[in-house]
Amino acid sequence: MEINGVIWKGDKLIEGVPETLDMLRSKGKRLVFVTNNSTKSRKQYGKKFETLGLNVSEEEIFASSFAAAAYLKSIDFPKDKKVYVIGEDGILKELELAGYQYLGGPEDGGKKIELKPGFLMEHDEDVGAVVVGFDRHFNYYKIQYGTLCIRENPGCLFIATNRDAVTHLTDAQEWAGGGSMVGAISGSTQREPLVVGKPSTFMMDYLANKFGISKSQICMVGDRLDTDILFGQNGGCKTLLVLSGVTTLAMLQSPNNSIQPDFYTNKISDFLSLKAAAV
Amino acid sequence: MEINGVIWKGDKLIEGVPETLDMLRSKGKRLVFVTNNSTKSRKQYGKKFETLGLNVSEEEIFASSFAAAAYLKSIDFPKDKKVYVIGEDGILKELELAGYQYLGGPEDGGKKIELKPGFLMEHDEDVGAVVVGFDRHFNYYKIQYGTLCIRENPGCLFIATNRDAVTHLTDAQEWAGGGSMVGAISGSTQREPLVVGKPSTFMMDYLANKFGISKSQICMVGDRLDTDILFGQNGGCKTLLVLSGVTTLAMLQSPNNSIQPDFYTNKISDFLSLKAAAV
């Protein structure tokens, strides 16, 4: 299930979540929390769950920061190559755990370019992949560095954690999402990225493979039609839309919406009343 | 004709240019210098021509910064509305000359966002257009501000000076171009911009209208296939590719290239030998 908009919104836990998770676990359901947010690693997410009083293990968390590292492993990305990161700390932490060398990330956030005549930006020819995720310290230095790697290093991969237009960075407003950083690099390289987060099926294939189950045995719970529900459908899973996040009932029922979940409900704790009804 | 790659490259005048311009003028040809670069206004461009010893008037210069302001005038954009600018000084100068109120631009270059719980970015509801051009001080503040205006202000326009992937900011290297800033805003708004620079036909229509000539009487001289030559062809003009800028002979002759100019030559001063042959 998605985290933002299902479990919490911005920094607030959504009503009834702890009891719902306990109930689902007591029924023998395996829970996996997936998120396109790449700013935190699984470990950092685990701490956030803990702070909110939820008992969730690292193994149950599947963030797009981890997906980027897991994707590189799945294709046997060479350990002597490097990864240039446009994004935040979560991606770096997961690359490090996976044993990859990286550069960029937060440390390039303060870098400026002085465009004097004859000036040339050097770049590392050993960079074999550029990973792009949400980055609040996005700047022209990173755009040019990532662009040079993708355009000039033969075979360099362009990997996006997600292309979400907006994201819940705070509960007060929607914020421009990873789609803007990815759009910038796509605009300067004229290349389309390989997306590892939702709605690409990479995460779902990985989970089915890891747990040895069929994808039709998974129910994807999420608050967004164009990422969560489409992601579930692309992966051949059942889908449940909750209206506690981005999507409203009006958006779901709009004639312009072509994505229909198998089920929808107001919030995940509605599972509790389902249980009562079943008793 | 295009400026960068035809007249100068980075900061160096291309060989034989002054004599060629003199010769063309002596033959009664009207010259117009067009550029997708929006960082300078026409006046600022005029000074650069002067510094390089070229005598070019403001009226002969058609930069995409001016095109953005001219486009707003052409649609009678209301003077009580404001323009949010993601870009550099040239756009601000041209908007000011056209009598429009603007905000953003360089002064938002140092702004940062602190994503505390409950934090919300306010935006001006009178913004009726967001103009996006190349911006070396691009940052997340500008992304979010422009995104809010386009997503939340009813009818707000999204105007791009150009979507060039790369640009000649210095003569030593190609630099990520306006296409990256535009791609970012397109990624977060899920909207396509209205492009006023090449290869859109807006500039060509404007020039034909202003000079009272037919577009088939214009020859577009440029160094890029996907902007200059396509621009000339879209506008119904003759086209001449010069190989003194971005495009090499191998790129022109590649089976992957579908854009063929009417003529091509190494550099614009080859007109001088044409003249000699004609004598």
Coordinates of C-alpha atoms in Angstrom, one line a residue:
Chain A
M1 CA 0.0 0.0 0.0
E2 CA 0.9 3.6 -0.5
I3 CA 2.1 5.5 2.6
N4 CA 1.4 9.2 1.8
G5 CA -2.3 9.8 1.7
V6 CA -3.1 6.4 3.0
I7 CA -1.2 6.1 6.3
W8 CA -0.3 9.7 6.9
K9 CA -0.8 13.0 5.1
G10 CA 2.1 15.4 5.3
D11 CA 3.0 14.9 8.9
K12 CA -0.3 13.7 10.3
L13 CA -1.3 10.1 10.9
I14 CA -4.7 9.3 9.2
E15 CA -7.4 8.3 11.7
G16 CA -7.7 4.6 12.6
V17 CA -4.5 3.5 10.9
P18 CA -2.8 1.6 13.9
E19 CA -5.9 -0.5 14.6
T20 CA -6.4 -1.3 10.9
L21 CA -2.8 -2.5 10.4
D22 CA -3.1 -4.7 13.6
M23 CA -6.3 -6.1 12.3
L24 CA -4.9 -6.9 8.8
R25 CA -1.8 -8.5 10.3
S26 CA -4.0 -10.6 12.7
K27 CA -5.8 -11.9 9.6
G28 CA -2.4 -13.1 8.3
K29 CA -2.1 -10.4 5.6
R30 CA 1.5 -9.5 4.7
L31 CA 1.8 -5.7 4.5
V32 CA 4.2 -3.8 2.2
F33 CA 4.3 0.0 2.3
V34 CA 5.3 1.5 -1.1
T35 CA 6.0 5.1 -1.8
N36 CA 7.3 7.1 -4.7
N37 CA 9.0 9.5 -2.2
S38 CA 12.7 9.0 -2.7
T39 CA 13.9 11.5 -0.2
K40 CA 14.2 8.9 2.6
S41 CA 15.8 5.5 2.7
R42 CA 13.9 2.5 4.1
K43 CA 15.7 3.0 7.5
Q44 CA 14.7 6.6 7.6
Y45 CA 11.1 5.7 6.8
G46 CA 11.2 3.1 9.5
K47 CA 12.0 5.9 12.0
K48 CA 9.2 8.0 10.8
F49 CA 6.8 5.1 11.3
E50 CA 8.2 4.6 14.8
T51 CA 7.7 8.3 15.6
L52 CA 4.1 8.0 14.7
G53 CA 3.7 5.0 16.9
L54 CA 3.5 2.4 14.1
N55 CA 5.5 -0.8 14.3
V56 CA 6.7 -1.3 10.8
S57 CA 10.0 -3.1 9.9
E58 CA 12.5 -2.0 7.2
E59 CA 11.6 -5.1 5.2
E60 CA 8.0 -4.0 4.9
I61 CA 9.0 -0.6 3.4
F62 CA 9.5 -0.2 -0.3
A63 CA 10.5 3.4 -1.3
S64 CA 11.5 4.5 -4.7
S65 CA 15.0 5.3 -3.3
F66 CA 15.4 1.6 -2.6
A67 CA 13.8 0.7 -6.0
A68 CA 16.5 2.7 -7.8
A69 CA 19.2 0.7 -6.0
A70 CA 17.3 -2.6 -6.5
Y71 CA 16.9 -1.9 -10.2
L72 CA 20.6 -1.4 -10.6
K73 CA 21.3 -4.7 -8.8
S74 CA 18.7 -6.5 -11.0
I75 CA 20.6 -5.5 -14.1
D76 CA 24.0 -6.2 -12.6
F77 CA 25.1 -2.6 -12.9
P78 CA 28.9 -2.8 -12.7
K79 CA 30.4 -1.9 -9.3
D80 CA 33.3 -0.1 -11.0
K81 CA 30.8 2.4 -12.6
K82 CA 29.4 5.3 -10.7
V83 CA 25.9 6.8 -10.2
Y84 CA 25.2 10.5 -10.4
V85 CA 22.3 11.4 -8.2
I86 CA 19.9 14.3 -8.6
G87 CA 17.8 13.8 -5.5
E88 CA 18.0 13.7 -1.7
D89 CA 19.6 11.6 1.0
G90 CA 17.4 8.5 0.7
I91 CA 18.8 7.6 -2.7
L92 CA 22.4 8.0 -1.5
K93 CA 21.8 5.8 1.5
E94 CA 20.2 3.0 -0.5
L95 CA 23.0 3.1 -3.2
E96 CA 25.5 2.9 -0.4
L97 CA 23.8 -0.2 1.1
A98 CA 23.7 -1.8 -2.3
G99 CA 27.5 -1.2 -2.6
Y100 CA 27.4 1.4 -5.4
Q101 CA 29.7 4.4 -5.8
Y102 CA 27.8 7.6 -6.2
L103 CA 28.4 11.4 -6.6
G104 CA 26.0 14.4 -6.6
G105 CA 23.0 14.6 -4.3
P106 CA 22.8 17.2 -1.5
E107 CA 26.5 18.1 -1.8
D108 CA 25.9 19.6 -5.3
G109 CA 23.0 21.7 -3.9
G110 CA 25.1 24.8 -3.2
K111 CA 27.2 24.7 -6.4
K112 CA 27.0 27.5 -8.9
I113 CA 28.3 27.9 -12.4
E114 CA 30.1 31.0 -13.6
L115 CA 29.6 31.2 -17.3
K116 CA 32.8 32.9 -18.3
P117 CA 34.0 32.7 -21.9
G118 CA 35.7 29.4 -22.5
F119 CA 34.3 27.8 -19.4
L120 CA 33.7 24.1 -19.5
M121 CA 32.2 21.8 -16.8
E122 CA 34.2 18.6 -16.3
H123 CA 32.3 15.5 -15.6
D124 CA 33.3 12.0 -14.5
E125 CA 33.4 9.6 -17.4
D126 CA 32.8 6.6 -15.1
V127 CA 29.3 7.7 -14.4
G128 CA 27.1 4.9 -16.0
A129 CA 23.7 5.9 -14.5
V130 CA 22.0 9.1 -13.5
V131 CA 19.3 8.6 -10.9
V132 CA 16.7 11.5 -10.7
G133 CA 14.2 11.9 -7.9
F134 CA 12.6 14.7 -6.0
D135 CA 15.2 17.3 -5.1
R136 CA 14.3 20.5 -3.2
H137 CA 17.9 21.8 -3.9
F138 CA 17.6 21.2 -7.6
N139 CA 19.8 23.7 -9.5
Y140 CA 21.4 24.3 -12.9
Y141 CA 24.7 22.7 -11.8
K142 CA 22.9 19.4 -11.3
I143 CA 21.0 19.8 -14.6
Q144 CA 24.2 20.4 -16.5
Y145 CA 26.1 17.6 -14.8
G146 CA 23.4 15.0 -15.3
T147 CA 22.9 16.1 -18.9
L148 CA 26.6 15.8 -19.7
C149 CA 26.7 12.3 -18.2
I150 CA 23.6 11.1 -20.1
R151 CA 24.6 12.8 -23.4
E152 CA 28.3 12.1 -23.4
N153 CA 29.0 8.9 -21.5
P154 CA 28.3 6.0 -23.8
G155 CA 25.5 3.8 -22.6
C156 CA 24.8 5.9 -19.5
L157 CA 21.3 5.1 -18.0
F158 CA 18.7 7.7 -17.1
I159 CA 16.7 6.3 -14.2
A160 CA 13.7 8.1 -12.6
T161 CA 12.4 7.2 -9.1
N162 CA 9.1 8.6 -10.3
R163 CA 7.4 11.2 -12.5
D164 CA 4.8 12.4 -10.0
A165 CA 3.5 15.9 -10.9
V166 CA 2.8 16.8 -7.3
T167 CA 3.7 15.4 -3.9
H168 CA 2.5 15.9 -0.3
L169 CA 5.6 17.5 1.2
T170 CA 3.4 19.3 3.8
D171 CA -0.2 18.7 4.6
A172 CA -1.0 22.3 3.8
Q173 CA -0.4 22.3 0.0
E174 CA 0.5 20.1 -2.9
W175 CA 4.1 20.6 -4.0
A176 CA 5.7 20.2 -7.4
G177 CA 7.0 16.6 -7.5
G178 CA 9.7 14.4 -8.9
G179 CA 8.1 14.9 -12.3
S180 CA 9.6 18.3 -12.5
M181 CA 13.2 17.2 -11.9
V182 CA 12.8 14.3 -14.4
G183 CA 11.1 16.6 -16.9
A184 CA 14.1 19.0 -16.8
I185 CA 16.6 16.2 -17.5
S186 CA 14.3 14.8 -20.2
G187 CA 14.1 18.3 -21.7
S188 CA 17.9 18.7 -22.0
T189 CA 18.8 15.2 -23.0
Q190 CA 15.8 14.4 -25.2
R191 CA 15.7 11.0 -23.6
E192 CA 12.9 9.3 -21.8
P193 CA 13.8 7.8 -18.3
L194 CA 13.4 4.3 -17.1
V195 CA 11.0 4.8 -14.2
V196 CA 11.4 2.4 -11.2
G197 CA 8.6 3.8 -9.0
K198 CA 4.9 3.7 -9.6
P199 CA 3.2 3.3 -12.0
S200 CA 6.0 1.2 -13.6
T201 CA 5.7 -2.4 -12.7
F202 CA 9.3 -2.9 -11.5
M203 CA 8.4 -2.7 -7.8
M204 CA 5.5 -5.1 -8.2
D205 CA 7.5 -7.7 -10.1
Y206 CA 10.2 -7.4 -7.5
L207 CA 7.8 -8.0 -4.6
A208 CA 6.0 -10.9 -6.3
N209 CA 9.4 -12.5 -6.9
K210 CA 10.7 -11.8 -3.4
F211 CA 7.7 -13.2 -1.6
G212 CA 7.1 -16.0 -4.2
I213 CA 3.5 -15.1 -4.8
S214 CA 1.5 -14.3 -7.9
K215 CA 0.7 -10.6 -8.6
S216 CA -3.0 -11.4 -8.6
Q217 CA -2.7 -12.2 -4.9
I218 CA -1.7 -8.6 -4.2
C219 CA -4.2 -5.8 -3.5
M220 CA -2.7 -2.3 -4.1
V221 CA -4.2 0.3 -1.7
G222 CA -3.5 3.9 -2.7
D223 CA -4.9 7.5 -2.9
R224 CA -3.9 8.3 -6.5
L225 CA -5.5 7.1 -9.7
D226 CA -2.6 7.9 -12.1
T227 CA 0.1 6.3 -9.9
D228 CA -1.2 3.9 -7.3
I229 CA -4.2 2.5 -9.0
L230 CA -2.7 2.4 -12.5
F231 CA 0.4 0.8 -10.9
G232 CA -1.8 -1.9 -9.4
Q233 CA -3.6 -2.5 -12.6
N234 CA -0.3 -2.5 -14.7
G235 CA 1.0 -5.2 -12.3
G236 CA -2.1 -7.4 -12.6
C237 CA -3.2 -6.8 -9.0
K238 CA -6.5 -5.9 -7.3
T239 CA -6.8 -2.2 -6.4
L240 CA -8.4 -0.2 -3.6
L241 CA -8.7 3.6 -3.8
V242 CA -8.9 5.5 -0.6
L243 CA -10.2 9.1 -0.6
S244 CA -8.0 10.3 2.2
G245 CA -5.3 11.7 0.0
V246 CA -5.1 13.4 -3.4
T247 CA -8.2 11.9 -5.2
T248 CA -11.7 13.1 -4.4
L249 CA -14.9 11.3 -5.2
A250 CA -15.6 13.9 -7.8
M251 CA -12.3 13.2 -9.5
L252 CA -13.0 9.5 -9.4
Q253 CA -16.4 9.9 -10.9
S254 CA -15.5 12.5 -13.5
P255 CA -16.2 11.5 -17.1
N256 CA -12.5 12.6 -17.9
N257 CA -11.2 9.9 -15.6
S258 CA -10.5 6.6 -17.3
I259 CA -8.9 4.8 -14.4
Q260 CA -11.3 2.8 -12.2
P261 CA -10.2 0.8 -9.1
D262 CA -11.7 -2.5 -8.2
F263 CA -12.9 -1.0 -4.9
Y264 CA -12.9 2.5 -3.2
T265 CA -13.6 3.7 0.3
N266 CA -13.0 6.9 2.3
K267 CA -10.1 5.7 4.4
I268 CA -8.1 2.6 5.2
S269 CA -9.8 2.2 8.6
D270 CA -13.0 1.4 6.8
F271 CA -11.6 -2.1 6.8
L272 CA -12.5 -2.2 10.5
S273 CA -16.2 -1.9 9.9
L274 CA -15.9 -4.4 7.1
K275 CA -14.6 -6.9 9.7
A276 CA -17.4 -6.1 12.0
A277 CA -19.9 -6.7 9.3
A278 CA -18.3 -10.0 8.5
V279 CA -18.6 -11.1 12.2
Chain B
M1 CA 18.9 34.4 -39.4
E2 CA 20.0 32.8 -36.2
I3 CA 22.7 34.5 -34.1
N4 CA 24.5 31.9 -32.1
G5 CA 26.3 29.4 -34.3
V6 CA 25.9 31.7 -37.4
I7 CA 27.2 35.1 -36.3
W8 CA 29.1 34.1 -33.2
K9 CA 29.8 31.0 -31.2
G10 CA 29.9 31.5 -27.4
D11 CA 31.8 34.8 -27.3
K12 CA 33.7 34.5 -30.6
L13 CA 32.7 36.2 -33.9
I14 CA 32.6 33.6 -36.7
E15 CA 35.1 34.4 -39.5
G16 CA 34.0 36.7 -42.3
V17 CA 30.7 37.8 -40.7
P18 CA 31.1 41.6 -41.0
E19 CA 32.0 41.6 -44.7
T20 CA 29.1 39.2 -45.4
L21 CA 26.5 41.3 -43.6
D22 CA 27.8 44.4 -45.5
M23 CA 27.6 42.6 -48.8
L24 CA 24.0 41.3 -48.1
R25 CA 22.8 44.8 -47.1
S26 CA 24.5 46.3 -50.2
K27 CA 22.3 43.9 -52.3
G28 CA 19.2 45.4 -50.6
K29 CA 18.5 42.4 -48.3
R30 CA 16.8 43.1 -45.1
L31 CA 18.5 41.3 -42.2
V32 CA 16.7 40.1 -39.1
F33 CA 18.7 38.3 -36.3
V34 CA 16.6 35.8 -34.5
T35 CA 17.6 33.8 -31.4
N36 CA 15.9 31.5 -28.9
N37 CA 18.2 32.9 -26.2
S38 CA 15.9 34.8 -23.9
T39 CA 18.6 35.9 -21.3
K40 CA 19.1 39.3 -23.1
S41 CA 16.7 41.9 -24.3
R42 CA 17.0 43.4 -27.8
K43 CA 18.8 46.4 -26.4
Q44 CA 21.3 44.1 -24.5
Y45 CA 21.8 42.1 -27.7
G46 CA 22.5 45.4 -29.6
K47 CA 25.3 46.1 -27.2
K48 CA 26.8 42.7 -27.8
F49 CA 26.8 43.2 -31.5
E50 CA 28.4 46.6 -31.0
T51 CA 31.1 45.1 -28.8
L52 CA 32.0 42.7 -31.6
G53 CA 32.2 45.5 -34.1
L54 CA 28.9 44.8 -35.8
N55 CA 26.5 47.5 -36.7
V56 CA 23.0 46.0 -36.0
S57 CA 20.0 48.1 -34.8
E58 CA 17.5 47.0 -32.1
E59 CA 14.8 46.7 -34.8
E60 CA 16.8 44.0 -36.6
I61 CA 17.0 41.8 -33.5
F62 CA 14.3 39.3 -32.6
A63 CA 15.1 37.4 -29.4
S64 CA 12.7 35.0 -27.7
S65 CA 12.5 37.4 -24.7
F66 CA 10.9 40.0 -27.0
A67 CA 8.8 37.3 -28.7
A68 CA 7.2 36.5 -25.2
A69 CA 6.2 40.1 -24.7
A70 CA 5.1 40.5 -28.4
Y71 CA 2.9 37.3 -28.0
L72 CA 1.2 38.7 -24.9
K73 CA 0.5 42.0 -26.8
S74 CA -0.8 40.0 -29.8
I75 CA -3.5 38.3 -27.6
D76 CA -4.3 41.6 -25.7
F77 CA -3.1 40.1 -22.4
P78 CA -4.8 42.3 -19.8
K79 CA -2.6 45.0 -18.3
D80 CA -4.0 44.4 -14.8
K81 CA -2.8 40.8 -14.8
K82 CA 0.7 39.9 -13.9
V83 CA 3.4 37.7 -15.5
Y84 CA 5.5 35.3 -13.4
V85 CA 8.9 34.9 -14.9
I86 CA 11.2 31.9 -14.7
G87 CA 14.2 33.2 -16.7
E88 CA 16.7 35.9 -16.8
D89 CA 16.9 39.7 -17.2
G90 CA 16.0 39.9 -20.9
I91 CA 12.5 38.7 -20.4
L92 CA 11.9 41.2 -17.6
K93 CA 13.3 44.1 -19.7
E94 CA 11.0 43.2 -22.7
L95 CA 7.9 42.8 -20.5
E96 CA 8.6 46.2 -18.9
L97 CA 9.0 47.9 -22.4
A98 CA 5.6 46.3 -23.4
G99 CA 4.0 47.7 -20.2
Y100 CA 3.4 44.5 -18.3
Q101 CA 3.7 43.9 -14.6
Y102 CA 5.9 41.0 -13.7
L103 CA 7.3 39.2 -10.7
G104 CA 9.9 36.4 -10.3
G105 CA 13.1 36.3 -12.5
P106 CA 16.5 36.8 -11.0
E107 CA 15.2 38.1 -7.6
D108 CA 13.7 34.6 -6.9
G109 CA 17.1 33.0 -7.6
G110 CA 18.3 33.0 -4.0
K111 CA 14.9 32.0 -2.4
K112 CA 14.7 28.8 -0.5
I113 CA 11.8 26.8 0.9
E114 CA 11.8 25.4 4.4
L115 CA 9.4 22.5 4.3
K116 CA 8.1 22.7 7.9
P117 CA 4.9 20.9 8.8
G118 CA 1.9 23.0 7.8
F119 CA 4.0 25.2 5.5
L120 CA 2.2 26.7 2.5
M121 CA 3.6 28.9 -0.3
E122 CA 1.4 31.8 -1.0
H123 CA 1.1 32.9 -4.6
D124 CA -0.3 36.0 -6.4
E125 CA -3.8 35.2 -7.8
D126 CA -3.4 38.0 -10.3
V127 CA -0.7 36.1 -12.2
G128 CA -2.3 35.3 -15.6
A129 CA 0.8 34.0 -17.4
V130 CA 4.0 32.1 -16.5
V131 CA 6.8 32.8 -19.0
V132 CA 9.6 30.2 -18.8
G133 CA 13.0 30.6 -20.5
F134 CA 16.6 29.6 -19.8
D135 CA 17.5 30.3 -16.2
R136 CA 20.9 29.6 -14.7
H137 CA 19.5 30.3 -11.2
F138 CA 16.6 27.9 -11.6
N139 CA 15.5 26.5 -8.3
Y140 CA 12.7 24.7 -6.5
Y141 CA 11.1 27.9 -5.3
K142 CA 10.6 29.0 -8.9
I143 CA 9.3 25.5 -9.8
Q144 CA 6.7 25.6 -7.1
Y145 CA 5.7 29.2 -7.6
G146 CA 5.2 28.8 -11.4
T147 CA 3.4 25.4 -10.8
L148 CA 0.9 27.0 -8.3
C149 CA 0.1 29.8 -10.7
I150 CA -0.5 27.5 -13.6
R151 CA -2.4 24.9 -11.6
E152 CA -4.5 27.2 -9.4
N153 CA -5.1 30.5 -11.2
P154 CA -8.0 30.0 -13.7
G155 CA -6.9 30.4 -17.3
C156 CA -3.3 31.1 -16.4
L157 CA -1.1 30.7 -19.6
F158 CA 2.1 28.7 -19.7
I159 CA 4.4 30.3 -22.3
A160 CA 7.9 29.0 -23.2
T161 CA 10.5 31.1 -24.9
N162 CA 11.9 27.9 -26.4
R163 CA 12.4 24.2 -25.6
D164 CA 16.0 23.9 -26.9
A165 CA 17.7 20.9 -25.4
V166 CA 21.1 22.6 -25.4
T167 CA 22.4 26.1 -25.9
H168 CA 25.9 27.7 -26.6
L169 CA 26.4 29.5 -23.3
T170 CA 30.2 29.3 -23.8
D171 CA 32.2 28.2 -26.8
A172 CA 33.8 25.4 -24.9
Q173 CA 30.8 23.2 -24.3
E174 CA 27.1 22.7 -25.0
W175 CA 24.9 23.6 -22.0
A176 CA 21.5 22.3 -21.0
G177 CA 19.0 24.8 -22.5
G178 CA 15.6 26.3 -22.0
G179 CA 14.1 22.9 -22.7
S180 CA 15.1 21.8 -19.2
M181 CA 13.3 24.6 -17.3
V182 CA 10.3 24.2 -19.6
G183 CA 10.4 20.4 -19.1
A184 CA 10.4 20.8 -15.3
I185 CA 7.2 23.0 -15.3
S186 CA 5.6 20.7 -17.8
G187 CA 6.4 17.8 -15.5
S188 CA 4.8 19.3 -12.5
T189 CA 1.7 20.9 -14.2
Q190 CA 1.1 18.2 -16.8
R191 CA 0.5 21.0 -19.3
E192 CA 2.2 21.6 -22.6
P193 CA 3.5 25.2 -23.1
L194 CA 2.7 27.6 -25.9
V195 CA 6.2 28.1 -27.5
V196 CA 6.9 31.6 -28.9
G197 CA 10.5 30.9 -30.1
K198 CA 11.7 28.6 -32.8
P199 CA 10.5 26.3 -34.2
S200 CA 7.0 27.7 -33.5
T201 CA 5.9 29.9 -36.3
F202 CA 4.9 32.9 -34.1
M203 CA 8.1 34.9 -34.8
M204 CA 7.9 34.3 -38.6
D205 CA 4.2 35.3 -38.8
Y206 CA 5.1 38.4 -36.7
L207 CA 8.0 39.4 -39.1
A208 CA 6.0 38.8 -42.3
N209 CA 3.2 40.9 -40.9
K210 CA 5.5 43.7 -39.7
F211 CA 7.4 44.0 -42.9
G212 CA 4.4 43.4 -45.1
I213 CA 6.1 40.5 -47.0
S214 CA 5.2 37.0 -47.8
K215 CA 6.9 34.2 -45.8
S216 CA 8.1 32.6 -49.0
Q217 CA 10.3 35.7 -49.5
I218 CA 12.2 34.9 -46.4
C219 CA 15.3 32.7 -46.2
M220 CA 16.0 31.4 -42.7
V221 CA 19.7 30.9 -42.1
G222 CA 20.6 28.7 -39.1
D223 CA 22.9 26.2 -37.5
R224 CA 20.3 23.7 -36.1
L225 CA 18.1 21.3 -37.9
D226 CA 15.4 20.8 -35.2
T227 CA 15.0 24.5 -34.4
D228 CA 16.2 26.8 -37.2
I229 CA 15.6 24.8 -40.3
L230 CA 12.3 23.3 -39.0
F231 CA 11.3 26.8 -38.0
G232 CA 11.9 28.1 -41.5
Q233 CA 10.1 25.1 -43.0
N234 CA 7.1 25.4 -40.6
G235 CA 6.9 29.1 -41.6
G236 CA 6.9 28.3 -45.4
C237 CA 10.4 30.0 -45.9
K238 CA 13.5 29.0 -47.8
T239 CA 16.2 27.5 -45.5
L240 CA 20.0 27.6 -45.4
L241 CA 21.9 25.4 -42.9
V242 CA 25.4 26.6 -41.9
L243 CA 27.8 24.1 -40.4
S244 CA 29.5 26.6 -38.1
G245 CA 27.4 25.8 -35.0
V246 CA 25.7 22.7 -33.6
T247 CA 25.1 20.6 -36.7
T248 CA 27.9 18.7 -38.4
L249 CA 27.8 17.4 -42.0
A250 CA 27.5 13.8 -40.5
M251 CA 24.4 14.8 -38.5
L252 CA 22.8 16.4 -41.6
Q253 CA 23.6 13.3 -43.7
S254 CA 22.6 10.7 -41.1
P255 CA 19.8 8.4 -42.1
N256 CA 18.2 9.3 -38.7
N257 CA 17.8 12.9 -39.7
S258 CA 14.5 13.7 -41.4
I259 CA 15.0 17.5 -41.7
Q260 CA 16.6 18.7 -45.0
P261 CA 17.4 22.3 -45.6
D262 CA 17.0 23.8 -49.1
F263 CA 20.7 24.7 -49.0
Y264 CA 23.7 24.1 -46.8
T265 CA 27.2 25.5 -46.5
N266 CA 30.1 25.7 -44.1
K267 CA 29.7 29.2 -42.8
I268 CA 27.7 32.4 -43.7
S269 CA 30.8 34.0 -45.3
D270 CA 30.5 31.5 -48.1
F271 CA 28.0 34.1 -49.5
L272 CA 31.1 36.2 -50.4
S273 CA 32.4 33.6 -52.8
L274 CA 28.9 33.1 -54.2
K275 CA 29.0 36.8 -55.0
A276 CA 32.4 36.5 -56.6
A277 CA 31.2 33.6 -58.8
A278 CA 28.1 35.6 -59.8
V279 CA 30.3 38.5 -60.9

